[in-house]
Amino acid sequence: MSASFVHLHLHTEYSLVDGLIRIKALVKRAAEAGMPAVAVTDMSNLFALIKFYKAALGVGIKPIVGVEAWVRRSEEPARLVLLCQNLTGYHNLTRLVSRGFLEGQQRGVPILDHAWLAGHTDGLIALSGGREGELGRALLNDQFDQARAWLADWRALFPDRFYLEVQRTGRPQEETYLEAAADLAAASGTPVVATNEVCFLRRDDFEAHEARVCIQEGATLDDPRRPRRYSDRQYLRTPAEMAELFADLPEALENSVEIARRCNLRLELGKNVLPDFPVPEGMDADAYFARQSRIGLERRLHRLFDPAAPDFAERRRPYDERLEEELGVIVQMGFPGYFLIVADFIQWAREHEVPVGPGRGSGAGSLVAYALGITDLDPLAYDLLFERFLNPERVSMPDFDIDFCMEGRDRVIEYVARRYGRDRVSQIATHGSMAAKAVVRDVGRVLGHPYGFVDRIAKLIPFEIGMTLDKAIEQEAELRRLYEHDEEVRALIELARKLEGLARNVGKHAGGVVIAPSTLTDFSPLYCEEGDSSIVTQFDKDDVEAAGLVKFDFLGLRTLTIIDWAVRTIDRQRAA
């Protein structure tokens, strides 16, 4: 690695509070600047990990995976940057980040207890967090003995993997801290590393970044009481700019490159893994799957046709042939476990009076699914093709969309959690984004415009899925006229454009559930709202599948609930 500097402290849009950087734009910009590596250290989370990892490799840049965490030793939490060296470090980081959400939230902010780090630092490199870190605060408060004691503790936790982080972004007390940190480093033999705590790509993105911060904090840009925690220098500086900035401290630049060399995380993506379905002793999953399918088909055929009829053998022949063909394909593709798992929780739902849909989508074309009770549609009767569902020439996971009664759906998920282990079952996160209409309202508010002014502009944006500001200006003549002739409208829309589409919040996938073969944190970090026991993966549905987990769709259908109510009401009236 011949570079002179590597960025190791950077927030993307997935920091949610203060990041403005989109992943694709980041790796493109880094490649254009000749950077061989770049880190993403979003605040307290790993939402963007898979997207960043794939995008960076796609342009030939080494991805450095990390997190900026809040760590509390006593009362006041402080910042710490953690970077993954390898797979061991990645697993330790996912467990720590998950624990922060599950056990350490305070006013919605996940905080790591300092004691949790013991035994979970292998494979991780730590940066001290600059003036917002524990050591930085001690040094700025002239608590030099305390700083030395804490430094010894950090170096014991991260032997040969702890660095004093220094920055020059034009914020208060940075130079005071830098001088004290340099003295402490020299006295203790601790290496220093330069970072820029990057929150946006270009210097002229600063106003948009501040607008984003104000949106999250409910403030306005011109509020004199608003904390100014960022500067316009926190952009993605080039290695040459950083070299000029730290010309008096070249070792801080060299150490950034050395850390990048030491970080060599390799993730195996796209390899799907399923939990082991319990089968009778002496049988493997393939044999048990085939046996259950043949038993199920026999049961179905005895209901469809008269077994005593002289043409019964002839009528069942196409079913037997189709079943054997499907079994061969499913076993060849390695999916018996998937079918057995789905059939199991559908059977449980029916046994416990949870209404289940008859099946829809391409899965209804599978005779095996019909035989196992996953669907209630005879694919041969309706000329449905199995190849639309599974095809050896187009390898992809099977995907049954299963409808459950809205009231009973959570009971089925609870059953799955009990059967496979609560630490192995989770729902899936979604990341809401700043849509065109909403972002105009948000930006109008932080700019201090009157409600009526902003409302008039927002109402000109069509209420359509996938609508963007550019499309709205193109389609709506009045909006286009205001944009072209009213400076305040133009300024509002230009600022909103920079924020449009950015990740805004975390939600829950409508129906997706993952079942892992081992602890979920082996595959994905976890997330939950403060005070909520409902856990979701930090990765969205595409990323969680890339990480190897298989998604099962538990869809809540109100129609089934209403039908169930109606049937129960009729039964009660008949019994009266």
Coordinates of C-alpha atoms in Angstrom, one line a residue:
M1 CA 0.0 0.0 0.0
S2 CA 1.9 3.1 -1.3
A3 CA -0.6 5.8 -0.2
S4 CA 0.4 8.5 2.2
F5 CA -3.0 8.6 4.1
V6 CA -6.1 6.5 4.6
H7 CA -9.4 7.7 6.1
L8 CA -10.3 5.6 9.2
H9 CA -13.1 7.7 10.7
L10 CA -16.1 8.3 8.5
H11 CA -19.8 8.5 8.8
T12 CA -22.2 7.6 6.0
E13 CA -25.9 8.4 5.6
Y14 CA -26.5 5.3 7.8
S15 CA -25.2 7.1 10.9
L16 CA -28.8 8.6 10.6
V17 CA -27.9 11.6 12.8
D18 CA -25.0 13.3 11.1
G19 CA -23.8 11.4 8.0
L20 CA -24.4 12.8 4.5
I21 CA -22.3 10.3 2.5
R22 CA -23.9 7.8 0.1
I23 CA -22.0 4.5 -0.3
K24 CA -21.6 4.5 -4.0
A25 CA -20.5 8.1 -4.1
L26 CA -18.0 7.5 -1.4
V27 CA -16.2 4.6 -3.1
K28 CA -16.3 6.5 -6.5
R29 CA -14.8 9.6 -4.9
A30 CA -12.1 7.5 -3.0
A31 CA -11.2 5.7 -6.2
E32 CA -10.9 9.0 -8.1
A33 CA -8.6 10.3 -5.4
G34 CA -6.4 7.2 -5.7
M35 CA -7.1 6.0 -2.2
P36 CA -6.3 2.2 -1.8
A37 CA -8.6 1.8 1.2
V38 CA -11.2 3.6 3.2
A39 CA -13.1 2.9 6.4
V40 CA -16.7 3.3 7.3
T41 CA -17.3 3.9 11.0
D42 CA -21.0 4.7 11.4
M43 CA -22.3 5.9 14.7
S44 CA -23.1 2.8 16.9
N45 CA -24.2 0.6 14.0
L46 CA -23.3 -1.6 11.1
F47 CA -26.3 -0.9 8.9
A48 CA -24.2 -0.2 5.8
L49 CA -21.6 -2.9 6.2
I50 CA -22.6 -5.3 3.4
K51 CA -23.4 -2.4 0.9
F52 CA -20.0 -0.8 1.7
Y53 CA -18.0 -4.0 1.5
K54 CA -19.4 -4.9 -1.9
A55 CA -19.2 -1.4 -3.3
A56 CA -15.6 -0.9 -2.3
L57 CA -14.5 -4.2 -3.7
G58 CA -16.3 -3.4 -6.9
V59 CA -14.1 -0.4 -7.5
G60 CA -10.9 -2.1 -6.3
I61 CA -10.7 -0.4 -2.9
K62 CA -10.0 -2.2 0.4
P63 CA -13.0 -1.9 2.7
I64 CA -12.2 -1.3 6.3
V65 CA -15.2 -2.1 8.5
G66 CA -15.7 -0.3 11.8
V67 CA -17.9 1.5 14.2
E68 CA -17.7 4.7 16.3
A69 CA -19.2 3.6 19.6
W70 CA -20.2 5.3 22.8
V71 CA -18.4 3.6 25.7
R72 CA -19.2 4.3 29.4
R73 CA -16.7 3.5 32.1
S74 CA -18.4 5.5 34.9
E75 CA -21.1 8.2 34.2
E76 CA -20.4 10.1 31.0
P77 CA -20.0 8.0 27.8
A78 CA -17.1 8.8 25.5
R79 CA -16.4 8.0 21.9
L80 CA -14.2 5.1 20.7
V81 CA -13.5 4.0 17.1
L82 CA -13.2 0.2 16.6
L83 CA -11.9 -1.3 13.3
C84 CA -12.0 -5.0 12.3
Q85 CA -8.7 -6.6 11.5
N86 CA -10.2 -10.0 10.6
L87 CA -13.2 -12.3 11.0
T88 CA -12.6 -12.7 14.7
G89 CA -12.7 -8.9 15.1
Y90 CA -15.9 -8.7 13.0
H91 CA -17.7 -11.2 15.2
N92 CA -16.6 -9.4 18.3
L93 CA -17.8 -6.1 16.9
T94 CA -21.2 -7.5 15.9
R95 CA -21.7 -8.9 19.4
L96 CA -20.7 -5.6 21.0
V97 CA -22.8 -3.5 18.7
S98 CA -25.8 -5.8 19.2
R99 CA -25.4 -5.7 23.0
G100 CA -25.3 -1.9 22.9
F101 CA -28.8 -1.9 21.4
L102 CA -30.2 -4.8 23.4
E103 CA -28.9 -3.9 26.8
G104 CA -27.2 -0.5 26.8
Q105 CA -29.7 2.1 25.3
Q106 CA -30.0 5.4 27.1
R107 CA -32.5 7.8 25.6
G108 CA -32.3 5.9 22.4
V109 CA -28.5 5.9 22.2
P110 CA -26.8 2.5 22.4
I111 CA -23.9 2.7 24.8
L112 CA -21.3 0.0 25.5
D113 CA -20.3 -0.7 29.0
H114 CA -16.5 -0.6 29.4
A115 CA -16.7 -4.0 31.2
W116 CA -18.2 -5.6 28.1
L117 CA -14.9 -5.1 26.2
A118 CA -12.9 -7.6 28.3
G119 CA -12.5 -10.8 26.3
H120 CA -14.1 -9.2 23.2
T121 CA -11.3 -7.1 21.7
D122 CA -9.3 -9.8 19.7
G123 CA -9.1 -8.8 16.0
L124 CA -10.1 -5.2 16.8
I125 CA -8.0 -2.0 16.5
A126 CA -9.1 0.9 18.6
L127 CA -8.7 4.7 18.0
S128 CA -9.1 6.8 21.1
G129 CA -11.9 9.0 19.7
G130 CA -10.0 12.3 19.6
R131 CA -11.1 15.1 22.0
E132 CA -14.5 13.4 22.4
G133 CA -12.9 10.2 23.6
E134 CA -12.2 9.3 27.2
L135 CA -8.6 10.3 27.0
G136 CA -9.3 13.5 25.1
R137 CA -11.7 14.7 27.8
A138 CA -9.2 13.9 30.6
L139 CA -6.4 15.7 28.8
L140 CA -8.6 18.8 28.1
N141 CA -9.6 18.9 31.8
D142 CA -5.9 18.7 32.9
Q143 CA -6.5 15.3 34.4
F144 CA -3.1 14.0 33.3
D145 CA -2.7 11.2 35.9
Q146 CA -6.1 9.9 35.1
A147 CA -5.3 10.0 31.4
R148 CA -2.2 8.0 31.9
A149 CA -4.0 5.4 34.0
W150 CA -6.8 5.1 31.5
L151 CA -4.3 4.8 28.6
A152 CA -2.6 1.9 30.4
D153 CA -6.0 0.2 30.6
W154 CA -6.8 0.7 26.9
R155 CA -3.4 -0.6 25.9
A156 CA -4.0 -3.7 28.0
L157 CA -7.4 -4.2 26.4
F158 CA -5.9 -3.6 22.9
P159 CA -2.3 -4.7 23.0
D160 CA -0.3 -3.1 20.1
R161 CA -3.7 -2.2 18.7
F162 CA -4.5 1.1 20.4
Y163 CA -3.9 4.5 18.8
L164 CA -4.3 8.1 20.1
E165 CA -6.5 9.8 17.5
V166 CA -5.8 13.4 16.5
Q167 CA -7.7 15.7 14.2
R168 CA -7.5 19.2 12.7
T169 CA -11.0 20.2 11.6
G170 CA -11.1 23.7 13.0
R171 CA -13.2 22.8 16.0
P172 CA -12.6 24.2 19.5
Q173 CA -9.7 22.9 21.6
E174 CA -8.4 20.6 18.9
E175 CA -4.8 22.0 19.0
T176 CA -4.8 22.0 22.8
Y177 CA -5.8 18.4 22.7
L178 CA -3.4 17.5 19.9
E179 CA -0.4 18.9 21.9
A180 CA -1.4 17.1 25.0
A181 CA -2.0 13.8 23.1
A182 CA 1.4 14.1 21.4
D183 CA 3.1 14.5 24.7
L184 CA 1.2 11.6 26.2
A185 CA 2.1 9.5 23.1
A186 CA 5.7 10.3 23.4
A187 CA 5.9 9.6 27.1
S188 CA 4.1 6.3 26.8
G189 CA 5.2 5.0 23.5
T190 CA 1.7 5.0 22.1
P191 CA 1.3 5.6 18.4
V192 CA -0.8 8.5 17.1
V193 CA -3.0 8.5 14.0
A194 CA -4.6 11.3 12.1
T195 CA -8.3 11.2 11.1
N196 CA -10.7 13.8 9.7
E197 CA -14.0 12.5 11.2
V198 CA -15.6 12.7 7.7
C199 CA -19.3 13.4 7.5
F200 CA -19.7 14.7 3.9
L201 CA -17.8 14.3 0.6
R202 CA -17.2 17.9 -0.4
R203 CA -16.7 21.1 1.5
D204 CA -19.7 22.7 -0.1
D205 CA -21.9 19.9 1.3
F206 CA -21.6 21.4 4.8
E207 CA -24.9 23.4 4.7
A208 CA -26.8 20.2 3.7
H209 CA -25.0 18.3 6.5
E210 CA -26.1 20.9 9.0
A211 CA -29.6 20.8 7.7
R212 CA -29.6 17.0 8.2
V213 CA -28.4 17.4 11.8
C214 CA -31.1 20.0 12.4
I215 CA -33.8 17.8 11.0
Q216 CA -32.8 15.0 13.4
E217 CA -32.6 17.4 16.4
G218 CA -35.7 19.5 15.6
A219 CA -33.7 22.7 15.3
T220 CA -33.4 25.4 12.7
L221 CA -30.2 26.4 11.0
D222 CA -30.2 30.0 12.2
D223 CA -31.0 29.2 15.9
P224 CA -28.2 30.9 17.9
R225 CA -28.7 28.3 20.7
R226 CA -28.1 25.4 18.5
P227 CA -24.8 23.5 19.3
R228 CA -22.3 23.8 16.5
R229 CA -20.5 20.4 16.8
Y230 CA -19.2 20.2 13.2
S231 CA -17.1 22.3 10.8
D232 CA -16.9 22.7 7.1
R233 CA -13.5 20.9 7.1
Q234 CA -15.0 17.5 7.8
Y235 CA -15.1 16.5 4.2
L236 CA -13.3 13.7 2.4
R237 CA -9.9 15.3 2.1
T238 CA -7.4 14.0 -0.4
P239 CA -4.2 12.3 0.9
A240 CA -2.3 15.4 -0.3
E241 CA -4.5 17.7 1.7
M242 CA -4.1 15.6 4.8
A243 CA -0.3 15.4 4.2
E244 CA -0.2 19.2 4.1
L245 CA -2.4 19.5 7.2
F246 CA -0.2 17.1 9.3
A247 CA 3.2 18.0 7.8
D248 CA 4.5 18.5 11.4
L249 CA 3.3 15.1 12.4
P250 CA 4.1 12.7 9.5
E251 CA 3.9 9.6 11.8
A252 CA 0.2 10.2 12.3
L253 CA -0.3 9.9 8.6
E254 CA 2.0 6.9 8.3
N255 CA 0.1 5.1 11.0
S256 CA -3.2 5.5 9.1
V257 CA -1.7 3.5 6.3
E258 CA -0.2 1.0 8.7
I259 CA -3.6 0.4 10.3
A260 CA -5.2 -0.1 6.8
R261 CA -2.5 -2.7 6.1
R262 CA -3.4 -4.5 9.3
C263 CA -7.2 -4.6 8.5
N264 CA -7.9 -7.5 6.2
L265 CA -11.4 -8.6 6.8
R266 CA -12.8 -11.1 4.3
L267 CA -16.5 -11.9 4.3
E268 CA -18.0 -14.9 2.5
L269 CA -21.1 -13.5 0.9
G270 CA -23.9 -15.1 -1.1
K271 CA -23.5 -18.6 0.5
N272 CA -26.9 -19.5 2.0
V273 CA -27.1 -21.5 5.2
L274 CA -30.2 -23.1 6.8
P275 CA -30.8 -24.3 10.3
D276 CA -30.7 -28.1 10.8
F277 CA -34.3 -29.4 10.7
P278 CA -34.7 -32.2 13.3
V279 CA -35.2 -35.5 11.6
P280 CA -35.7 -39.1 12.9
E281 CA -32.6 -40.9 14.0
G282 CA -31.0 -42.9 11.1
M283 CA -32.3 -40.6 8.4
D284 CA -30.8 -37.5 6.8
A285 CA -32.8 -34.5 5.7
D286 CA -33.0 -35.5 2.1
A287 CA -34.5 -39.0 2.8
Y288 CA -36.9 -37.6 5.4
F289 CA -38.0 -34.9 3.0
A290 CA -38.7 -37.4 0.2
R291 CA -40.6 -39.7 2.6
Q292 CA -42.8 -36.9 4.0
S293 CA -43.5 -35.7 0.4
R294 CA -44.6 -39.1 -0.8
I295 CA -46.8 -39.6 2.3
G296 CA -48.3 -36.2 1.8
L297 CA -49.0 -36.9 -1.9
E298 CA -50.7 -40.2 -1.0
R299 CA -52.9 -38.4 1.4
R300 CA -53.8 -35.7 -1.2
L301 CA -54.5 -38.3 -3.9
H302 CA -56.9 -40.2 -1.7
R303 CA -58.9 -37.0 -1.3
L304 CA -58.8 -36.0 -5.0
F305 CA -59.7 -39.4 -6.5
D306 CA -61.4 -42.6 -5.5
P307 CA -58.7 -45.2 -4.7
A308 CA -61.1 -48.0 -5.5
A309 CA -61.8 -46.7 -9.0
P310 CA -60.3 -48.8 -11.8
D311 CA -58.5 -45.8 -13.4
F312 CA -57.0 -44.6 -10.1
A313 CA -53.5 -45.8 -11.1
E314 CA -53.7 -44.1 -14.4
R315 CA -55.0 -40.8 -12.8
R316 CA -52.2 -40.7 -10.2
R317 CA -49.4 -41.4 -12.6
P318 CA -48.7 -37.8 -13.7
Y319 CA -48.7 -36.8 -10.0
D320 CA -46.1 -39.5 -9.1
E321 CA -43.9 -38.6 -12.0
R322 CA -44.1 -34.9 -11.3
L323 CA -43.4 -35.4 -7.6
E324 CA -40.2 -37.5 -8.4
E325 CA -39.0 -34.8 -10.8
E326 CA -39.5 -32.0 -8.3
L327 CA -37.8 -34.1 -5.5
G328 CA -34.8 -34.6 -7.7
V329 CA -34.5 -30.9 -8.4
I330 CA -35.0 -29.8 -4.8
V331 CA -32.5 -32.3 -3.4
Q332 CA -30.0 -31.5 -6.1
M333 CA -30.2 -27.8 -5.3
G334 CA -29.9 -28.5 -1.5
F335 CA -33.3 -27.1 -0.4
P336 CA -35.0 -30.0 1.4
G337 CA -34.4 -28.2 4.8
Y338 CA -36.2 -25.1 3.5
F339 CA -39.3 -27.0 2.6
L340 CA -39.3 -29.0 5.8
I341 CA -39.0 -25.8 7.9
V342 CA -41.9 -24.0 6.1
A343 CA -44.1 -27.1 6.2
D344 CA -43.5 -27.4 9.9
F345 CA -44.6 -23.9 11.0
I346 CA -47.5 -24.0 8.6
Q347 CA -48.7 -27.3 10.1
W348 CA -48.3 -25.8 13.6
A349 CA -50.4 -22.7 12.6
R350 CA -53.2 -24.9 11.3
E351 CA -53.1 -27.1 14.3
H352 CA -53.4 -24.0 16.5
E353 CA -56.3 -22.4 14.6
V354 CA -54.2 -19.7 12.9
P355 CA -55.8 -19.2 9.5
V356 CA -53.2 -19.8 6.6
G357 CA -53.6 -18.7 3.0
P358 CA -53.8 -21.4 0.3
G359 CA -50.6 -20.2 -1.4
R360 CA -49.8 -17.6 -4.0
G361 CA -47.0 -16.6 -6.3
S362 CA -44.8 -19.1 -8.1
G363 CA -44.6 -21.4 -5.1
A364 CA -48.1 -22.6 -5.9
G365 CA -46.6 -24.4 -8.9
S366 CA -44.9 -26.9 -6.7
L367 CA -46.5 -30.3 -6.2
V368 CA -44.1 -31.0 -3.3
A369 CA -45.4 -27.9 -1.6
Y370 CA -49.0 -29.2 -2.1
A371 CA -48.0 -32.6 -0.8
L372 CA -46.4 -31.2 2.3
G373 CA -49.3 -28.9 3.1
I374 CA -47.4 -25.7 2.3
T375 CA -50.0 -24.8 -0.3
D376 CA -53.6 -25.9 -0.9
L377 CA -53.6 -25.6 -4.7
D378 CA -53.2 -28.6 -7.0
P379 CA -50.7 -27.4 -9.5
L380 CA -51.6 -30.1 -12.1
A381 CA -55.2 -29.2 -12.1
Y382 CA -54.4 -25.6 -13.0
D383 CA -51.4 -26.3 -15.3
L384 CA -49.0 -24.4 -13.0
L385 CA -45.3 -24.8 -13.8
F386 CA -42.7 -25.8 -11.1
E387 CA -39.9 -24.3 -13.2
R388 CA -41.3 -20.8 -12.4
F389 CA -40.5 -21.5 -8.8
L390 CA -37.3 -23.5 -8.9
N391 CA -35.0 -24.0 -11.9
P392 CA -31.5 -25.6 -11.7
E393 CA -30.4 -23.3 -14.5
R394 CA -31.2 -20.2 -12.4
V395 CA -30.0 -21.0 -8.9
S396 CA -31.8 -18.9 -6.3
M397 CA -33.4 -19.6 -3.0
P398 CA -37.0 -20.7 -3.0
D399 CA -39.3 -18.1 -1.7
F400 CA -42.8 -18.9 -0.4
D401 CA -45.0 -15.9 0.3
I402 CA -47.1 -17.3 3.2
D403 CA -50.2 -15.5 4.4
F404 CA -51.3 -15.7 8.0
C405 CA -54.2 -14.1 9.8
M406 CA -53.0 -10.8 11.2
E407 CA -54.0 -11.7 14.7
G408 CA -52.2 -15.1 14.6
R409 CA -49.0 -14.2 12.7
D410 CA -47.0 -13.3 15.8
R411 CA -47.9 -16.5 17.4
V412 CA -46.4 -18.4 14.5
I413 CA -43.2 -16.4 14.7
E414 CA -43.1 -17.0 18.5
Y415 CA -43.4 -20.8 17.8
V416 CA -40.4 -20.6 15.4
A417 CA -38.4 -18.7 17.9
R418 CA -39.1 -21.3 20.6
R419 CA -38.3 -24.2 18.2
Y420 CA -35.0 -22.9 16.8
G421 CA -33.9 -20.7 19.7
R422 CA -34.6 -17.0 20.4
D423 CA -31.0 -16.1 19.7
R424 CA -31.4 -17.6 16.2
V425 CA -34.6 -16.0 15.0
S426 CA -35.3 -12.4 14.1
Q427 CA -37.3 -10.1 11.9
I428 CA -35.5 -7.9 9.4
A429 CA -34.8 -4.2 9.4
T430 CA -35.8 -1.7 6.8
H431 CA -34.1 1.7 6.3
G432 CA -36.6 4.4 5.7
S433 CA -35.4 7.2 3.4
M434 CA -36.1 10.9 3.0
A435 CA -38.8 11.0 0.3
A436 CA -39.4 14.1 -2.0
K437 CA -42.5 15.5 -0.3
A438 CA -41.2 14.9 3.3
V439 CA -37.8 16.2 2.7
V440 CA -39.2 19.5 1.3
R441 CA -41.2 19.9 4.5
D442 CA -38.2 19.1 6.6
V443 CA -35.8 21.5 4.8
G444 CA -38.4 24.2 4.8
R445 CA -38.7 23.9 8.6
V446 CA -35.0 24.0 9.3
L447 CA -34.6 27.0 7.0
G448 CA -37.2 28.8 9.1
H449 CA -39.8 29.3 6.4
P450 CA -43.5 29.8 7.4
Y451 CA -45.6 26.6 7.3
G452 CA -47.9 28.0 4.6
F453 CA -45.0 28.7 2.3
V454 CA -43.6 25.2 2.7
D455 CA -47.0 23.5 2.5
R456 CA -47.7 25.2 -0.9
I457 CA -44.5 23.8 -2.4
A458 CA -44.9 20.3 -0.9
K459 CA -48.5 20.0 -2.2
L460 CA -47.2 20.6 -5.7
I461 CA -45.2 17.4 -5.5
P462 CA -47.3 14.4 -6.8
F463 CA -48.1 11.7 -4.3
E464 CA -46.7 8.8 -6.3
I465 CA -44.5 5.9 -5.4
G466 CA -40.9 6.6 -6.6
M467 CA -41.6 10.3 -7.0
T468 CA -38.4 12.5 -6.9
L469 CA -37.9 16.2 -6.9
D470 CA -36.5 16.1 -10.4
K471 CA -39.6 14.2 -11.7
A472 CA -41.9 16.6 -9.8
I473 CA -40.3 19.7 -11.4
E474 CA -40.5 18.0 -14.8
Q475 CA -44.2 17.0 -14.4
E476 CA -45.7 20.0 -12.5
A477 CA -45.6 23.3 -14.4
E478 CA -46.4 25.4 -11.4
L479 CA -43.6 23.9 -9.3
R480 CA -41.2 24.4 -12.3
R481 CA -42.3 28.0 -12.6
L482 CA -41.6 28.7 -8.9
Y483 CA -38.3 26.9 -9.0
E484 CA -37.2 29.0 -12.0
H485 CA -38.4 32.4 -10.8
D486 CA -38.5 32.3 -6.9
E487 CA -35.1 32.4 -5.3
E488 CA -36.3 31.1 -1.9
V489 CA -38.1 28.1 -3.6
R490 CA -35.0 27.4 -5.6
A491 CA -32.8 27.5 -2.6
L492 CA -35.1 25.2 -0.6
I493 CA -35.4 22.6 -3.4
E494 CA -31.6 22.7 -4.1
L495 CA -30.9 21.9 -0.4
A496 CA -33.6 19.3 -0.3
R497 CA -32.1 17.6 -3.4
K498 CA -28.9 16.9 -1.4
L499 CA -30.8 15.2 1.3
E500 CA -33.4 13.4 -0.8
G501 CA -33.2 9.6 -0.6
L502 CA -30.8 9.5 2.4
A503 CA -31.5 6.9 5.1
R504 CA -33.6 8.4 7.8
N505 CA -34.8 5.8 10.3
V506 CA -35.0 2.1 11.0
G507 CA -38.2 0.1 10.6
K508 CA -39.3 -3.5 10.4
H509 CA -39.8 -5.6 7.3
A510 CA -43.5 -6.3 6.8
G511 CA -43.1 -10.1 6.7
G512 CA -39.4 -11.1 6.6
V513 CA -38.1 -13.5 9.3
V514 CA -34.6 -15.1 9.3
I515 CA -33.7 -18.4 11.1
A516 CA -30.0 -18.9 11.6
P517 CA -28.1 -22.2 12.1
S518 CA -26.2 -20.6 15.0
T519 CA -26.4 -17.4 17.0
L520 CA -27.7 -14.6 14.8
T521 CA -24.7 -12.3 15.6
D522 CA -22.5 -14.8 13.6
F523 CA -24.3 -13.4 10.6
S524 CA -25.7 -10.0 11.4
P525 CA -25.6 -7.4 14.1
L526 CA -29.0 -6.8 15.9
Y527 CA -31.1 -3.8 16.5
C528 CA -34.1 -2.9 18.7
E529 CA -35.9 0.2 19.9
E530 CA -35.3 1.2 23.5
G531 CA -37.7 -0.6 25.7
D532 CA -39.0 -2.8 22.9
S533 CA -38.3 -6.6 23.0
S534 CA -38.9 -6.9 19.2
I535 CA -35.4 -7.6 17.7
V536 CA -34.5 -7.1 14.0
T537 CA -31.3 -7.6 12.1
Q538 CA -29.3 -4.4 11.3
F539 CA -29.0 -5.6 7.7
D540 CA -31.9 -5.1 5.4
K541 CA -33.5 -8.0 3.4
D542 CA -30.9 -7.9 0.5
D543 CA -27.9 -7.6 2.8
V544 CA -29.1 -10.3 5.3
E545 CA -29.5 -12.7 2.4
A546 CA -26.0 -11.7 1.1
A547 CA -24.7 -12.5 4.6
G548 CA -26.0 -16.1 4.2
L549 CA -29.3 -16.0 6.1
V550 CA -32.5 -17.3 4.4
K551 CA -35.6 -15.1 4.6
F552 CA -39.0 -16.6 5.3
D553 CA -42.0 -14.5 4.6
F554 CA -44.6 -14.4 7.3
L555 CA -47.2 -12.1 5.8
G556 CA -50.1 -10.8 7.8
L557 CA -53.3 -10.7 5.7
R558 CA -56.3 -8.8 7.2
T559 CA -58.6 -10.6 4.7
L560 CA -57.9 -13.9 6.5
T561 CA -58.6 -12.3 9.8
I562 CA -62.0 -11.0 8.7
I563 CA -62.9 -14.3 7.1
D564 CA -62.0 -16.0 10.4
W565 CA -64.1 -13.6 12.4
A566 CA -67.1 -14.2 10.0
V567 CA -66.8 -18.0 10.3
R568 CA -66.5 -17.8 14.1
T569 CA -69.6 -15.5 14.3
I570 CA -71.6 -17.9 12.1
D571 CA -70.6 -20.9 14.1
R572 CA -71.6 -19.1 17.3
Q573 CA -75.0 -18.2 15.9
R574 CA -75.6 -21.7 14.6
A575 CA -74.7 -23.2 18.0
A576 CA -77.0 -20.8 19.9

